[in-house]
mmCIF file of C-alpha atoms in Angstrom:
data_model
loop_
_atom_site.group_PDB
_atom_site.id
_atom_site.type_symbol
_atom_site.label_atom_id
_atom_site.label_comp_id
_atom_site.label_asym_id
_atom_site.label_seq_id
_atom_site.Cartn_x
_atom_site.Cartn_y
_atom_site.Cartn_z
ATOM 1 C CA MET A 177 -15.767 -14.281 1.916
ATOM 2 C CA SER A 178 -13.975 -12.742 -1.059
ATOM 3 C CA ILE A 179 -11.212 -10.228 -0.296
ATOM 4 C CA ARG A 180 -10.342 -7.806 -3.104
ATOM 5 C CA VAL A 181 -6.569 -7.414 -3.342
ATOM 6 C CA LEU A 182 -4.354 -4.826 -5.032
ATOM 7 C CA ILE A 183 -0.549 -5.084 -5.197
ATOM 8 C CA VAL A 184 1.551 -1.907 -5.380
ATOM 9 C CA ASP A 185 5.278 -2.239 -6.016
ATOM 10 C CA ASP A 186 7.565 -0.356 -8.389
ATOM 11 C CA GLU A 187 9.450 -3.569 -9.216
ATOM 12 C CA LEU A 188 7.760 -6.264 -11.320
ATOM 13 C CA HIS A 189 9.628 -9.129 -9.677
ATOM 14 C CA GLY A 190 8.246 -7.962 -6.338
ATOM 15 C CA ILE A 191 4.734 -7.995 -7.808
ATOM 16 C CA ASP A 192 5.306 -11.478 -9.217
ATOM 17 C CA GLY A 193 6.358 -12.809 -5.810
ATOM 18 C CA VAL A 194 3.243 -11.529 -4.053
ATOM 19 C CA THR A 195 1.005 -12.590 -6.951
ATOM 20 C CA THR A 196 2.190 -16.191 -6.653
ATOM 21 C CA LEU A 197 1.253 -16.289 -2.965
ATOM 22 C CA VAL A 198 -2.072 -14.493 -3.450
ATOM 23 C CA LYS A 199 -3.179 -16.982 -6.108
ATOM 24 C CA ARG A 200 -2.709 -19.853 -3.649
ATOM 25 C CA VAL A 201 -5.512 -18.466 -1.459
ATOM 26 C CA PRO A 202 -8.940 -18.970 -3.085
ATOM 27 C CA GLU A 203 -10.681 -16.189 -1.163
ATOM 28 C CA LEU A 204 -8.150 -13.557 -2.283
ATOM 29 C CA ASP A 205 -9.452 -11.877 -5.423
ATOM 30 C CA LEU A 206 -6.519 -10.194 -7.161
ATOM 31 C CA ILE A 207 -8.045 -7.227 -8.995
ATOM 32 C CA GLY A 208 -4.719 -5.960 -10.314
ATOM 33 C CA PHE A 209 -1.396 -4.312 -9.604
ATOM 34 C CA GLU A 210 0.243 -0.910 -10.006
ATOM 35 C CA THR A 211 3.886 0.115 -10.261
ATOM 36 C CA ASP A 212 3.099 3.791 -9.615
ATOM 37 C CA SER A 213 1.953 4.550 -6.068
ATOM 38 C CA LEU A 214 0.170 7.830 -6.891
ATOM 39 C CA THR A 215 -1.847 6.165 -9.662
ATOM 40 C CA ALA A 216 -2.838 3.364 -7.280
ATOM 41 C CA LEU A 217 -3.789 5.857 -4.583
ATOM 42 C CA ASN A 218 -5.994 7.846 -6.947
ATOM 43 C CA LYS A 219 -7.768 4.796 -8.361
ATOM 44 C CA ILE A 220 -8.765 3.897 -4.801
ATOM 45 C CA VAL A 221 -9.802 7.311 -3.481
ATOM 46 C CA SER A 222 -11.628 8.323 -6.685
ATOM 47 C CA GLY A 223 -13.706 5.147 -6.609
ATOM 48 C CA ILE A 224 -12.307 3.681 -9.836
ATOM 49 C CA ILE A 225 -11.533 0.448 -8.002
ATOM 50 C CA SER A 226 -12.765 -1.088 -4.769
ATOM 51 C CA VAL A 227 -10.066 -2.679 -2.624
ATOM 52 C CA ASP A 228 -10.201 -4.497 0.707
ATOM 53 C CA LEU A 229 -6.549 -5.415 1.157
ATOM 54 C CA LEU A 230 -3.431 -3.723 -0.198
ATOM 55 C CA PHE A 231 -0.026 -5.400 -0.453
ATOM 56 C CA LEU A 232 2.174 -2.315 -0.434
ATOM 57 C CA ASP A 233 5.886 -1.866 -0.999
ATOM 58 C CA VAL A 234 7.558 0.833 1.078
ATOM 59 C CA ASP A 235 10.586 2.053 -0.844
ATOM 60 C CA MET A 236 9.163 3.566 -4.060
ATOM 61 C CA PRO A 237 10.008 6.699 -6.071
ATOM 62 C CA ASP A 238 7.902 9.891 -5.989
ATOM 63 C CA MET A 239 5.701 8.701 -3.128
ATOM 64 C CA ASN A 240 6.702 5.876 -0.781
ATOM 65 C CA GLY A 241 4.361 3.356 0.753
ATOM 66 C CA LEU A 242 4.320 5.062 4.149
ATOM 67 C CA LYS A 243 3.068 8.319 2.612
ATOM 68 C CA MET A 244 0.515 6.446 0.524
ATOM 69 C CA SER A 245 -0.753 4.698 3.655
ATOM 70 C CA GLU A 246 -1.076 8.042 5.440
ATOM 71 C CA LEU A 247 -3.125 9.537 2.582
ATOM 72 C CA LEU A 248 -5.387 6.478 2.331
ATOM 73 C CA GLY A 249 -6.352 6.739 5.976
ATOM 74 C CA ASP A 250 -8.625 3.842 6.943
ATOM 75 C CA ARG A 251 -10.082 3.199 3.478
ATOM 76 C CA VAL A 252 -8.206 -0.095 3.050
ATOM 77 C CA LEU A 253 -6.253 -2.619 5.121
ATOM 78 C CA ILE A 254 -2.533 -2.768 4.361
ATOM 79 C CA ILE A 255 0.103 -5.468 4.487
ATOM 80 C CA PHE A 256 3.480 -3.853 3.895
ATOM 81 C CA VAL A 257 5.972 -5.845 1.829
ATOM 82 C CA THR A 258 9.562 -4.641 1.623
ATOM 83 C CA SER A 259 13.199 -5.667 1.544
ATOM 84 C CA TYR A 260 14.069 -3.277 4.383
ATOM 85 C CA SER A 261 13.052 -4.299 7.896
ATOM 86 C CA HIS A 262 14.002 -0.922 9.431
ATOM 87 C CA TYR A 263 10.738 0.542 8.070
ATOM 88 C CA ALA A 264 8.683 -1.724 10.325
ATOM 89 C CA VAL A 265 8.278 0.701 13.253
ATOM 90 C CA ASP A 266 7.118 3.570 11.021
ATOM 91 C CA ALA A 267 4.765 1.339 9.038
ATOM 92 C CA PHE A 268 2.354 0.396 11.809
ATOM 93 C CA GLY A 269 -0.746 2.568 11.694
ATOM 94 C CA PRO A 270 -4.440 1.878 12.331
ATOM 95 C CA SER A 271 -4.904 0.218 8.923
ATOM 96 C CA THR A 272 -1.703 -1.837 9.026
ATOM 97 C CA VAL A 273 -2.277 -5.572 9.314
ATOM 98 C CA ASP A 274 1.300 -6.806 9.096
ATOM 99 C CA PHE A 275 4.806 -6.093 7.828
ATOM 100 C CA LEU A 276 6.467 -8.758 5.664
ATOM 101 C CA THR A 277 10.064 -8.725 4.486
ATOM 102 C CA LYS A 278 11.195 -10.046 1.105
ATOM 103 C CA PRO A 279 11.602 -12.831 0.229
ATOM 104 C CA ILE A 280 8.225 -13.513 1.812
ATOM 105 C CA ASP A 281 7.855 -16.506 4.100
ATOM 106 C CA PRO A 282 4.655 -18.342 2.960
ATOM 107 C CA VAL A 283 3.748 -19.189 6.559
ATOM 108 C CA LYS A 284 4.011 -15.551 7.644
ATOM 109 C CA PHE A 285 2.061 -14.566 4.555
ATOM 110 C CA MET A 286 -0.847 -16.826 5.532
ATOM 111 C CA LYS A 287 -0.805 -15.500 9.097
ATOM 112 C CA ALA A 288 -0.998 -11.941 7.751
ATOM 113 C CA VAL A 289 -3.918 -12.861 5.489
ATOM 114 C CA GLN A 290 -5.696 -14.461 8.446
ATOM 115 C CA ARG A 291 -5.293 -11.228 10.441
ATOM 116 C CA ALA A 292 -6.740 -9.263 7.544
ATOM 117 C CA ARG A 293 -9.654 -11.700 7.286
ATOM 118 C CA GLU A 294 -10.416 -11.258 10.982
ATOM 119 C CA ARG A 295 -10.269 -7.450 10.714
ATOM 120 C CA LEU A 296 -12.620 -7.434 7.732
ATOM 121 C CA THR A 297 -15.046 -9.823 9.414
ATOM 122 C CA THR A 298 -15.252 -8.010 12.735
ATOM 123 C CA LYS A 299 -15.035 -4.421 11.461
ATOM 124 C CA PRO A 300 -16.331 -4.225 7.889
ATOM 125 C CA SER A 301 -17.171 -0.543 8.369
ATOM 126 C CA LEU A 302 -13.447 0.164 8.511
ATOM 127 C CA ILE A 303 -13.201 -0.330 4.781
ATOM 128 C CA HIS A 304 -16.398 0.402 2.915
ATOM 129 C CA GLN A 305 -16.944 4.092 3.490
ATOM 130 C CA THR A 306 -19.137 6.526 1.576
ATOM 131 C CA ASP A 307 -16.546 9.244 1.725
ATOM 132 C CA GLN A 308 -16.523 12.020 -0.836
ATOM 133 C CA ARG A 309 -14.503 11.096 -3.890
ATOM 134 C CA TYR A 310 -11.292 12.930 -4.612
ATOM 135 C CA ILE A 311 -7.819 12.585 -6.127
ATOM 136 C CA PHE A 312 -4.346 13.638 -5.089
ATOM 137 C CA VAL A 313 -2.265 15.700 -7.498
ATOM 138 C CA ASN A 314 1.476 16.148 -7.377
ATOM 139 C CA LEU A 315 2.176 19.852 -7.943
ATOM 140 C CA SER A 316 5.861 19.364 -7.144
ATOM 141 C CA PRO A 317 8.035 16.619 -5.591
ATOM 142 C CA ARG A 318 7.139 17.782 -2.061
ATOM 143 C CA ASN A 319 3.687 19.214 -2.683
ATOM 144 C CA ILE A 320 0.864 16.680 -3.031
ATOM 145 C CA ILE A 321 -2.610 18.117 -2.533
ATOM 146 C CA LYS A 322 -6.119 16.692 -2.263
ATOM 147 C CA VAL A 323 -8.666 17.804 -4.883
ATOM 148 C CA LYS A 324 -12.363 16.972 -4.582
ATOM 149 C CA LEU A 325 -13.748 15.609 -7.845
ATOM 150 C CA GLU A 326 -16.826 17.802 -7.565
ATOM 151 C CA SER A 327 -14.616 20.901 -7.687
ATOM 152 C CA ILE A 328 -13.105 20.090 -11.107
ATOM 153 C CA PHE A 329 -14.979 21.695 -14.030
ATOM 154 C CA TYR A 330 -12.628 20.435 -16.745
ATOM 155 C CA ILE A 331 -9.042 19.406 -17.415
ATOM 156 C CA LYS A 332 -6.961 20.775 -20.253
ATOM 157 C CA SER A 333 -3.746 19.370 -21.700
ATOM 158 C CA LYS A 334 -1.246 22.098 -22.596
ATOM 159 C CA ASP A 335 2.480 21.979 -23.362
ATOM 160 C CA LYS A 336 3.097 18.588 -21.689
ATOM 161 C CA GLU A 337 1.224 19.741 -18.591
ATOM 162 C CA LEU A 338 -2.348 19.532 -17.350
ATOM 163 C CA GLU A 339 -4.485 22.388 -16.127
ATOM 164 C CA LEU A 340 -7.177 21.410 -13.628
ATOM 165 C CA HIS A 341 -9.823 24.126 -13.817
ATOM 166 C CA ILE A 342 -11.456 24.536 -10.424
ATOM 167 C CA GLY A 343 -14.409 26.873 -10.897
ATOM 168 C CA GLU A 344 -13.238 30.474 -11.068
ATOM 169 C CA LYS A 345 -9.993 29.783 -9.212
ATOM 170 C CA LYS A 346 -6.579 29.748 -10.855
ATOM 171 C CA PRO A 347 -6.021 26.360 -12.563
ATOM 172 C CA LEU A 348 -3.825 23.784 -10.844
ATOM 173 C CA VAL A 349 -0.909 22.826 -13.091
ATOM 174 C CA VAL A 350 0.320 19.216 -13.033
ATOM 175 C CA LYS A 351 3.062 17.538 -15.038
ATOM 176 C CA LYS A 352 1.083 14.537 -16.222
ATOM 177 C CA ALA A 353 -0.287 13.104 -19.466
ATOM 178 C CA LEU A 354 -4.019 13.350 -20.118
ATOM 179 C CA ASN A 355 -4.210 9.579 -20.686
ATOM 180 C CA CYS A 356 -2.957 9.048 -17.122
ATOM 181 C CA MET A 357 -5.691 11.310 -15.787
ATOM 182 C CA VAL A 358 -8.346 9.356 -17.709
ATOM 183 C CA GLU A 359 -7.225 6.216 -15.852
ATOM 184 C CA ILE A 360 -7.919 7.660 -12.399
ATOM 185 C CA LEU A 361 -11.177 9.554 -12.998
ATOM 186 C CA PRO A 362 -14.537 7.757 -12.634
ATOM 187 C CA ALA A 363 -16.295 7.375 -15.998
ATOM 188 C CA ASP A 364 -19.687 8.059 -14.417
ATOM 189 C CA ARG A 365 -18.574 11.609 -13.749
ATOM 190 C CA PHE A 366 -15.932 12.536 -16.323
ATOM 191 C CA MET A 367 -15.626 12.163 -20.090
ATOM 192 C CA ARG A 368 -12.917 12.905 -22.602
ATOM 193 C CA ILE A 369 -14.325 15.128 -25.367
ATOM 194 C CA HIS A 370 -11.125 16.098 -27.175
ATOM 195 C CA LYS A 371 -7.500 15.001 -27.329
ATOM 196 C CA SER A 372 -6.827 17.930 -24.984
ATOM 197 C CA HIS A 373 -9.932 18.054 -22.764
ATOM 198 C CA ILE A 374 -11.756 16.048 -20.087
ATOM 199 C CA VAL A 375 -15.004 17.501 -18.703
ATOM 200 C CA ASN A 376 -16.986 16.990 -15.532
ATOM 201 C CA LEU A 377 -20.424 15.867 -16.732
ATOM 202 C CA ASP A 378 -22.129 17.564 -13.780
ATOM 203 C CA TYR A 379 -21.250 21.025 -15.106
ATOM 204 C CA ILE A 380 -22.465 20.618 -18.693
ATOM 205 C CA THR A 381 -25.340 22.969 -19.526
ATOM 206 C CA GLY A 382 -25.713 22.091 -23.200
ATOM 207 C CA ILE A 383 -24.239 20.774 -26.440
ATOM 208 C CA VAL A 384 -24.507 22.749 -29.672
ATOM 209 C CA GLY A 385 -22.902 21.355 -32.816
ATOM 210 C CA ASN A 386 -19.293 20.589 -31.942
ATOM 211 C CA GLN A 387 -19.248 22.640 -28.745
ATOM 212 C CA ILE A 388 -19.973 21.828 -25.111
ATOM 213 C CA ASN A 389 -21.174 24.562 -22.785
ATOM 214 C CA LEU A 390 -20.266 24.398 -19.110
ATOM 215 C CA GLU A 391 -21.317 26.514 -16.153
ATOM 216 C CA ASN A 392 -19.464 29.832 -15.700
ATOM 217 C CA SER A 393 -19.847 30.509 -19.464
ATOM 218 C CA ILE A 394 -17.156 27.985 -20.386
ATOM 219 C CA VAL A 395 -17.234 26.741 -23.986
ATOM 220 C CA LEU A 396 -15.086 23.822 -25.183
ATOM 221 C CA VAL A 397 -14.734 22.252 -28.622
ATOM 222 C CA ILE A 398 -15.595 18.569 -29.064
ATOM 223 C CA GLY A 399 -12.943 16.721 -31.088
ATOM 224 C CA SER A 400 -14.108 14.945 -34.249
ATOM 225 C CA THR A 401 -12.879 11.625 -32.861
ATOM 226 C CA TYR A 402 -15.094 11.998 -29.772
ATOM 227 C CA ILE A 403 -18.231 13.731 -31.050
ATOM 228 C CA ASP A 404 -20.268 10.568 -31.754
ATOM 229 C CA ALA A 405 -19.484 9.185 -28.296
ATOM 230 C CA VAL A 406 -20.413 12.485 -26.657
ATOM 231 C CA TYR A 407 -23.828 12.653 -28.353
ATOM 232 C CA ALA A 408 -24.463 8.946 -27.674
ATOM 233 C CA ARG A 409 -23.662 9.486 -24.001
ATOM 234 C CA PHE A 410 -26.131 12.344 -23.660
ATOM 235 C CA ARG A 411 -28.896 10.638 -25.588
ATOM 236 C CA SER A 412 -28.741 7.809 -23.032
ATOM 237 C CA ILE A 413 -29.147 10.097 -20.022
#
C-alpha cells in the first residue's frame, strides 16, 4: 500500500527532518512539500494534488496548522509536527492521527505512521472523496473565504492585486501574484491566456483572432505569448 505524503512547514530545516524519516519508510510516497500553508491547502482542495497523509506544522504565519486542519475537514489524515507541545489538546480532531514534537523520535514517528496505515486500510472512504472542487482566498488577515471553482469566470491581475470575477457579482480582490494562482488551479479547468488573465475554460463561448469570448458578454484579449497555446488547446478538444 502506497501512502501519498505532503509536508507543510514554514521552516526548511523542519521539512528536512520529516523528509529524512519519511524516506526510511518504503510505502510512504513523498509527493512534495510546501512552506506556505494556504498554498498547500488550495492544492489539496482544488484537486491539483492527491494526498493521503499530511505532516503539518502548527505554528506558521498567515494561517496556522490548526486552521488549515479545520478547513481541510476529513479530506486527508494529519500528523501534526511542532516544537510546542501545548498545542496538542487543540490539535486532535477527527482527521488527526498523532501529534509529534520536534525533534521527532523515530520510534514515535513509526507508531504514528502505523496508525495512519490502519486508518487508511479500514476507512479508505475517509480520504478519497468526490467533493466539489474549490479554493480558499485570503481577503484580509482574518477573512479567509471558500470559493467554488465553478463560480470563477476569469481572474485578472491589476495593480499587484487579483480580481476574481464571479459571474455578475462584484469581483473578489486578493493580494496575490497571478503566478501563485496558476499553481493552485487545476489545468483541466483553467488556462492562462495573457500575462494578466486566467480563464475558466467552461465559460468560453468562442475564440476570434486574438480575443476570447466568455459567457455574460465578456471579451478578453489573448496575449501574443499565449495565443499559440490557446489555439492548440482548443483544437485538441
